Each structure stands twice: as C-alpha cells, then as structure tokens.
Short mmCIF file of C-alpha atoms and ligand atoms in Angstrom, two decimals:
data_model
loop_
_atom_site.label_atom_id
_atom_site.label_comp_id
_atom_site.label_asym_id
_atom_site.label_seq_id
_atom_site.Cartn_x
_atom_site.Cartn_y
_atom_site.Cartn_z
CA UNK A 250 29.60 93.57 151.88
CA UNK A 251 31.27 95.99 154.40
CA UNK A 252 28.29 98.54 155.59
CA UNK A 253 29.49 101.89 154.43
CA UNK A 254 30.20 103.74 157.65
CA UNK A 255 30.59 107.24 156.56
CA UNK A 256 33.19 110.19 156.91
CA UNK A 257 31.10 111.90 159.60
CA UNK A 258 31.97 109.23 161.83
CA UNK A 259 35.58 109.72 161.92
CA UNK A 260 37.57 110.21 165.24
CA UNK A 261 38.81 113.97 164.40
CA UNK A 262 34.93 114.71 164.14
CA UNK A 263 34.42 114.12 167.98
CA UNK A 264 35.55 117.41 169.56
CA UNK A 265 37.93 117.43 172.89
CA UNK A 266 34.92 118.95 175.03
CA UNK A 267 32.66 116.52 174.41
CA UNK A 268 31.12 114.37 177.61
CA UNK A 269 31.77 111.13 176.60
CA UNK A 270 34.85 111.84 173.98
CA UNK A 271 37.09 109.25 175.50
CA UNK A 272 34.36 106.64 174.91
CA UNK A 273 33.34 107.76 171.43
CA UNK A 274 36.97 107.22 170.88
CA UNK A 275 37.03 103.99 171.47
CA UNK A 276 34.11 103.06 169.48
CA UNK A 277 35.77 104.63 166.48
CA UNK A 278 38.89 102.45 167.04
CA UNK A 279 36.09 99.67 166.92
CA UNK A 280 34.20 100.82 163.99
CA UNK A 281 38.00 101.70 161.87
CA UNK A 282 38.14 97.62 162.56
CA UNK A 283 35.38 96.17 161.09
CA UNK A 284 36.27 98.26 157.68
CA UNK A 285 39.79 96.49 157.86
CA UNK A 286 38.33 93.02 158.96
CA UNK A 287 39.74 92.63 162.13
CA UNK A 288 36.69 93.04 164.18
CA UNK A 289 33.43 91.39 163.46
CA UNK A 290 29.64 92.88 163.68
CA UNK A 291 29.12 90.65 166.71
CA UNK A 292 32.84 92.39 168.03
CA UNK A 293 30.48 95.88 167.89
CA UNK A 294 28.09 93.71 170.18
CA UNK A 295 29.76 92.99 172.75
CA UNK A 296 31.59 96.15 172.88
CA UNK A 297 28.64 97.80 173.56
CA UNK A 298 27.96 94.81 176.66
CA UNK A 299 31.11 95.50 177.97
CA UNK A 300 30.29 99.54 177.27
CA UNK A 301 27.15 99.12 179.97
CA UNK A 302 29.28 97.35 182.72
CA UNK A 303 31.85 99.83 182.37
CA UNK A 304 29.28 102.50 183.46
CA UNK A 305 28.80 100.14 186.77
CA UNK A 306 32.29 100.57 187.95
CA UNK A 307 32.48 104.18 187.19
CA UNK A 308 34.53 103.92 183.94
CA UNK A 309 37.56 103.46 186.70
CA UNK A 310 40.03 100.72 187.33
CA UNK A 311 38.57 99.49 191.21
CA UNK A 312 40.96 98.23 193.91
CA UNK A 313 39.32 94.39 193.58
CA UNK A 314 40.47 94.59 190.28
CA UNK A 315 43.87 95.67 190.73
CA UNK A 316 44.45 92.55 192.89
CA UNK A 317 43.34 90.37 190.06
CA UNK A 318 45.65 92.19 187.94
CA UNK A 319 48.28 91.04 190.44
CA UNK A 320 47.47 87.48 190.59
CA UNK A 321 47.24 87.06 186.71
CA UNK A 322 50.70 88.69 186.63
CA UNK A 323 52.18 86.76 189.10
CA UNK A 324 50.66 83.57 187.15
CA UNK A 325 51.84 84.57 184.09
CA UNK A 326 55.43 85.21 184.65
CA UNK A 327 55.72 81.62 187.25
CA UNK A 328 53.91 80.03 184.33
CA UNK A 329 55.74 77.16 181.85
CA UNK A 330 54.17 78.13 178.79
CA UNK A 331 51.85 81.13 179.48
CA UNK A 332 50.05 82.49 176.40
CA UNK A 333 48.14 85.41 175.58
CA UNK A 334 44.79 84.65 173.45
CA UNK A 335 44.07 87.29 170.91
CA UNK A 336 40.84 87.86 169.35
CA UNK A 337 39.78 91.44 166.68
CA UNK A 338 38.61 93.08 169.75
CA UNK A 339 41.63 93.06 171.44
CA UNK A 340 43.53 93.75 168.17
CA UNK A 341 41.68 96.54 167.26
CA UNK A 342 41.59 98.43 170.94
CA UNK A 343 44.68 97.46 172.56
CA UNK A 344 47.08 96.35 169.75
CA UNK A 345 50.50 98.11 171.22
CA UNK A 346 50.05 97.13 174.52
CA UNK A 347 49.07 93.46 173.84
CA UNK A 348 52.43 93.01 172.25
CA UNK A 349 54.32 94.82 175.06
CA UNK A 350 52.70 92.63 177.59
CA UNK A 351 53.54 89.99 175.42
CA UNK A 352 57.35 90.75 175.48
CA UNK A 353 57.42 91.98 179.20
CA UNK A 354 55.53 88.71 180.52
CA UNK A 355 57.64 86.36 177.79
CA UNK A 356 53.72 85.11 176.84
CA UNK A 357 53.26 84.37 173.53
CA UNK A 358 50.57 85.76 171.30
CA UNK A 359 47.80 83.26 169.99
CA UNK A 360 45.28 84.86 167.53
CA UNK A 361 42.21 82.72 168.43
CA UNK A 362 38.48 83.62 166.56
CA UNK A 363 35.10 82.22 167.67
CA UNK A 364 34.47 84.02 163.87
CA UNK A 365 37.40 82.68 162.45
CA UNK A 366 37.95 83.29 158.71
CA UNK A 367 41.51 83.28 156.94
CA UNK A 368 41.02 86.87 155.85
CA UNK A 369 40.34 88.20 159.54
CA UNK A 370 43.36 85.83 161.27
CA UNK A 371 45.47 87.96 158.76
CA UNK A 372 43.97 91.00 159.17
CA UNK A 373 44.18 90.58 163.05
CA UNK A 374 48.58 89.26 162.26
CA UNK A 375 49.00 92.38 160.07
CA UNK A 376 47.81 94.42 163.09
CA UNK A 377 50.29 92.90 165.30
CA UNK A 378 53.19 92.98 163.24
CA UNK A 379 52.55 96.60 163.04
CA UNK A 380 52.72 97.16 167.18
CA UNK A 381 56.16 95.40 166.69
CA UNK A 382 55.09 91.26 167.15
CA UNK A 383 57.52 88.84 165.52
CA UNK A 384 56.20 85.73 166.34
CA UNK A 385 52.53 84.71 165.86
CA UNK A 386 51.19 81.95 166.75
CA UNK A 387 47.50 80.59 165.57
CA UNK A 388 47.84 81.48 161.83
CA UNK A 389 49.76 78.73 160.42
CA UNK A 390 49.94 75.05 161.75
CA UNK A 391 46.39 73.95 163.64
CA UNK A 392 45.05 71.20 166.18
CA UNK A 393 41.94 71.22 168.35
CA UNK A 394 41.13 71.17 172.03
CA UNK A 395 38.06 69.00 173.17
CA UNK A 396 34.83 69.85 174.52
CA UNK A 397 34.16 72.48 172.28
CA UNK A 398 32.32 72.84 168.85
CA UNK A 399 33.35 76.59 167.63
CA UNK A 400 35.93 77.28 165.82
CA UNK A 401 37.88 78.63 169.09
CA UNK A 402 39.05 75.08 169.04
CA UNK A 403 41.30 75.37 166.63
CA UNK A 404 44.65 76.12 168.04
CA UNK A 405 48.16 76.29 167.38
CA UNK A 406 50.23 73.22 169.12
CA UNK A 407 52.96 75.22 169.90
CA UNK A 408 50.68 77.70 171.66
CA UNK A 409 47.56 77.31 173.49
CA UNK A 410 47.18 73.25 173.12
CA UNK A 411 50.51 73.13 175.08
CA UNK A 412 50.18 75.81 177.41
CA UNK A 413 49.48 75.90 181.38
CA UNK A 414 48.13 79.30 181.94
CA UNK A 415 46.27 81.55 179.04
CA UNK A 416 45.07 84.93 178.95
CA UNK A 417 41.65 85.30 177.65
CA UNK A 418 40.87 88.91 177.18
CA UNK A 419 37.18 89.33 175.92
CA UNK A 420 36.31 85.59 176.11
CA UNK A 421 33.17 83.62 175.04
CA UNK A 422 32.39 81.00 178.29
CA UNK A 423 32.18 77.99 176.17
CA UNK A 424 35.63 78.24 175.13
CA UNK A 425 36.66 79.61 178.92
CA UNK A 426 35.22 76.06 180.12
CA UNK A 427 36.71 74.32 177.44
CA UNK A 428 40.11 75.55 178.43
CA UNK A 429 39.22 74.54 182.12
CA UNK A 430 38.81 70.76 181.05
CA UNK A 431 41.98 70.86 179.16
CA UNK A 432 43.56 71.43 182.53
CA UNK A 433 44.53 75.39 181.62
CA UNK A 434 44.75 77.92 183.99
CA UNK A 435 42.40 80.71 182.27
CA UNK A 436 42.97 84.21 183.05
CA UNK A 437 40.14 86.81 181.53
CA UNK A 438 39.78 89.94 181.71
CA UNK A 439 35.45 90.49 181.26
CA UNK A 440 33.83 93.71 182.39
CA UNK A 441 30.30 91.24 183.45
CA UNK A 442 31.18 89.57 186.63
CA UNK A 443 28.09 87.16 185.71
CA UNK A 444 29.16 85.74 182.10
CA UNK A 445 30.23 82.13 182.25
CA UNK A 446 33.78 83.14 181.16
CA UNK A 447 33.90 85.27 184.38
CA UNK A 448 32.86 82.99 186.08
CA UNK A 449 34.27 79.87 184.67
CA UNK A 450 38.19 81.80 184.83
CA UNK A 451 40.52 81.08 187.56
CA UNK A 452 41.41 84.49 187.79
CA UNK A 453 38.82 87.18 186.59
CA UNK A 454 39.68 90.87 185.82
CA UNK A 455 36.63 92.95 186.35
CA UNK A 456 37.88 95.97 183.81
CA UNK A 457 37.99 97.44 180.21
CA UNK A 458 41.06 95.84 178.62
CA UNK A 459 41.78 99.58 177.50
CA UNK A 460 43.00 100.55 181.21
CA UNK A 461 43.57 97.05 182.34
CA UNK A 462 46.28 96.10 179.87
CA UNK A 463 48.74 99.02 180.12
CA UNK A 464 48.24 98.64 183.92
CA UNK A 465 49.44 94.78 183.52
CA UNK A 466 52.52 95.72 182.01
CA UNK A 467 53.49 98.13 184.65
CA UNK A 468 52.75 95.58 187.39
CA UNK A 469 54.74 93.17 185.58
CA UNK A 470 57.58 95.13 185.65
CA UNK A 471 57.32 95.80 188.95
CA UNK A 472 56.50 91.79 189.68
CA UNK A 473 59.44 90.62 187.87
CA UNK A 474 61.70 91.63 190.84
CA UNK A 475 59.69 89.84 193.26
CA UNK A 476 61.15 86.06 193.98
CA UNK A 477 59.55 83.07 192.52
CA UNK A 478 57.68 82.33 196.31
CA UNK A 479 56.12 85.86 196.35
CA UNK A 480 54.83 85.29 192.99
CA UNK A 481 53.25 81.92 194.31
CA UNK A 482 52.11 83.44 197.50
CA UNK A 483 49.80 86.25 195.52
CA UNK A 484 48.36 83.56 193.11
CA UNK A 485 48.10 81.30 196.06
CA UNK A 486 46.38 84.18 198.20
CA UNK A 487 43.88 85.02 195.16
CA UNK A 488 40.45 83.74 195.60
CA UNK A 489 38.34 84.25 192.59
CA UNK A 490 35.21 83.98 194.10
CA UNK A 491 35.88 86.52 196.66
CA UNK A 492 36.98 89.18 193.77
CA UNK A 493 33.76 88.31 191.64
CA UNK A 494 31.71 88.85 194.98
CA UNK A 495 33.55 92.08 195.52
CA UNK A 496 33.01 92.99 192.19
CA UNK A 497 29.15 92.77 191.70
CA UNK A 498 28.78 94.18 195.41
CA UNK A 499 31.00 97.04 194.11
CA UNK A 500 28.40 97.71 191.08
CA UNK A 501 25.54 97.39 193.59
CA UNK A 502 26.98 99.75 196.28
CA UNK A 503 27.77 102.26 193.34
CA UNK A 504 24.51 101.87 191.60
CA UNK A 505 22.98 103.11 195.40
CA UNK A 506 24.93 106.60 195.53
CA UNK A 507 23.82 106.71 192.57
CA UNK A 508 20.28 106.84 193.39
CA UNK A 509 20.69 108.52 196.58
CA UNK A 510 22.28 111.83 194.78
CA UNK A 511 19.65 112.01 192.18
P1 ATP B 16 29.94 84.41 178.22
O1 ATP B 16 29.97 83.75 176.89
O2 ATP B 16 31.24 84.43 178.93
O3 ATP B 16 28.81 83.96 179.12
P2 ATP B 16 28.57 86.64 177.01
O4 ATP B 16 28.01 85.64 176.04
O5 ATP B 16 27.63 87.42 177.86
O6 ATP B 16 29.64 85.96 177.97
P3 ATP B 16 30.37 87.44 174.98
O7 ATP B 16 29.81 88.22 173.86
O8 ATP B 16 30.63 85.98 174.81
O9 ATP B 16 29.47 87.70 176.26
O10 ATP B 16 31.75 88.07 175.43
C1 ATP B 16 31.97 89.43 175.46
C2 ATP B 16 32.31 89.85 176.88
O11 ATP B 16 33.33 90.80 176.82
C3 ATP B 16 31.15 90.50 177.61
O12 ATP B 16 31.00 89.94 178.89
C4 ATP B 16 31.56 91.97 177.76
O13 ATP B 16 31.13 92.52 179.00
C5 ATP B 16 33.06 91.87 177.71
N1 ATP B 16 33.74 93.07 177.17
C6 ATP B 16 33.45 93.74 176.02
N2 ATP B 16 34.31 94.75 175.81
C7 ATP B 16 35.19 94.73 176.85
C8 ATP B 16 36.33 95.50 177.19
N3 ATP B 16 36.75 96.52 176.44
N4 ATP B 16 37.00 95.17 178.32
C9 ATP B 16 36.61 94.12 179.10
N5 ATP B 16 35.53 93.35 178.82
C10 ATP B 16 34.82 93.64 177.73
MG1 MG B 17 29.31 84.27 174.98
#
C-alpha cells in the first residue's frame, strides 16, 4: 500500500520566502512520484544522499563539473549508438529536459529499474510521453547484459545491449561496472564523487541532474557546431580521475571556509 502522504505536504504549501523553498520543491516533485509509481521508497533514499552532497558544492554547478559536462557531450553526439538510461528518479525530477536532451543529442531513451516492476516501467513511459518522447525503449522486447544479478540487466537490444556510450544519471555501481565489462562507455552524472558508479564511469558529472541536465542541452547545442576532431579532442583531453580529484578537493576546500567564517 502507498503511505498516505497528506495534503499539507503539497508544493503550493511551501511559501516563496522560505530558506530552502527551491529544495523543498524538489522533494515534493519526489514525493508526487512515489504516489504515481514512478519513484520508489529507496528513490526517496538516495535523494536525500544526493541532497547532503549537494550541500558540499554549495547547491551550485562548479567549473570541474562543467568540463565533464563537456566531455559527456562531446561523447554523446561522436557516439554510434549513444543512449540515455532512465530510471523514476530521473523521470520524476527532470522529465522535460531528459527528452530534450534526448532529441538534441539524437540519444535514445532506455527506461532501466534496479526496482523494476511492469507497473513502474509504465508509469515511468507515461511520464515521458507526456514531456513529448515518441520512442521508448526498455518497455517492450528484453535481453540481458552479463556480470550483473539485478534486474538492471534487463535491457532492450535495440538500446543499451547495442550501444557504445550510455548516460547513467543516478546510477547504482554494480550496474556502472557491469556496463564497463560490456565494453560501454558510461557517462553518470552522481553528486558522491566516492560511490563506485562515480568512480567506476568514464566520465563523472559531479552535480544535481536538476541543473546539470538543462545545462547539457545548452552545451550540446553549442557542441553540435564544433567539427567531429574538436569533439574528439575534449573527450580525448578529459581525464576522469583528475575531475573526481578536483571534485572531492572542491568539497574539502569549501567545507574549510566554511569553518573558518563560523
Ligand atoms: P554506488 O552504488 O554507485 O556505490 P550508492 O550505493 O552510494 O552508490 P545509490 O543509491 O546506488 O548510491 O545511487 C544513488 C546516487 O545518486 C548517490 O550517489 C547520490 O549521491 C546520487 N544522487 C541522488 N540524487 C541526485 C541528483 N538529483 N543528482 C545527482 N546525483 C544524485
Ligand atoms: Mg548503490
């Protein structure tokens, strides 16, 4: 049974002048998707995780981020067959965008569940269709990739099992390494520079998929006029490492003004 959540907890009830509005937002968006099945309990969960890390890089889009936003659009629009990995978070927070990037980059949408259940993967399609998506790949016809026992193996052939570059937003590591020994070029975008999926990626993107996304789309347009050797020469200049380090030195440095202006 769905827990009953309660009018008092509706968006209009958090008033403009309120601190953390923008957040509380966002957790209604959350909280509106669990009652329509898109996002799971465990969704709520690691919200809230990626909530925390927010907080570390100032609720702000950083500059080591923006580069990684580069390189994963430069490697999605020189990718074959790039795909973009849906899951209810990512439905439920970002559904207009996700299908813009989709149609800017020419990556297809995959919805993909670690949860998976034939009432959410609908749920999740409805969603889509609604931000304008016409094809959607993941419900219908199903294989599996290796090396993984969730049910984030099941995939679509003609999406992820055949693609060379996928876009993980909000990723669980197994699957991230998974993808790595199917010979995939992961992209994710994870607020914890430390999970395995962060880690694991070839290209991380330290930031909240709510500012991160729109800001792929505009650098995709912008990309798209680039040649196909200056799209090469920004993935090829990427070091993921380097970003990660630059991320969690980021947190750390920001963490210290912190506790020098208290
Ligand atoms: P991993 O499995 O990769 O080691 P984990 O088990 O710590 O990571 P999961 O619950 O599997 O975490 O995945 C959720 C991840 O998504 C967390 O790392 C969290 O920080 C991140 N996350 C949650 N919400 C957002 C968001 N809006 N934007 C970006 N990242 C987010
Ligand atoms: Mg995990």
């Amino acid at each position: 049974m769905m827990p009953d959540l309660g009018d008092e907890r509706l968006p209009d009830d958090v008033p403009e002048d309120h601190p953390r509005a923008a957040s509380l937002r966002v957790r209604h968006q959350i909280i509106e998707g669990l009652k329509t099945h898109v996002v799971t309990e465990a969704g709520l969960i690691a919200h809230g995780r990626g909530e925390a890390f927010d907080y570390l890089i100032g609720e702000k889009t950083p500059a080591f981020a923006l580069k990684a936003i580069d390189a994963a659009c430069a490697s999605l629009l020189i990718a074959e067959h790039p795909i973009i990995s849906v899951n209810g978070n990512v439905a439920a927070l970002v559904p207009n965008e996700i299908v813009l990037l989709s149609k800017t980059s020419g990556a297809k949408l995959e919805i993909n569940l670690f949860y998976r259940k034939r009432e959410r993967e609908l749920a999740i399609e409805e969603v889509l269709k609604k931000a304008g998506a016409k094809l959607i790949l993941g419900v219908h016809d199903q294989t599996e990739i290796d090396h993984l026992s969730s049910k984030r193996r099941i995939v679509d052939p003609e999406g992820i099992a055949r693609a060379d570059v996928v876009l993980v937003p909000l990723e669980d590591g197994d699957r991230t390494e998974a993808l790595k020994k199917a010979q995939k070029k992961v992209i994710a975008i994870d607020l914890n520079p430390m999970s395995r999926t962060a880690q694991h990626a070839d290209i991380t993107i330290v930031d909240n998929l709510i500012r991160c996304i729109p800001l792929m789309i505009q650098r995709i347009d912008y990309l798209k006029k680039k040649t196909r050797q200056d799209l090469q020469d920004i993935v090829r200049k990427f070091d993921n490492k380097e970003n990660l380090a630059l991320a969690i030195n980021f947190m750390r440095s920001y963490l210290e003004l912190i506790a020098r202006n208290l």
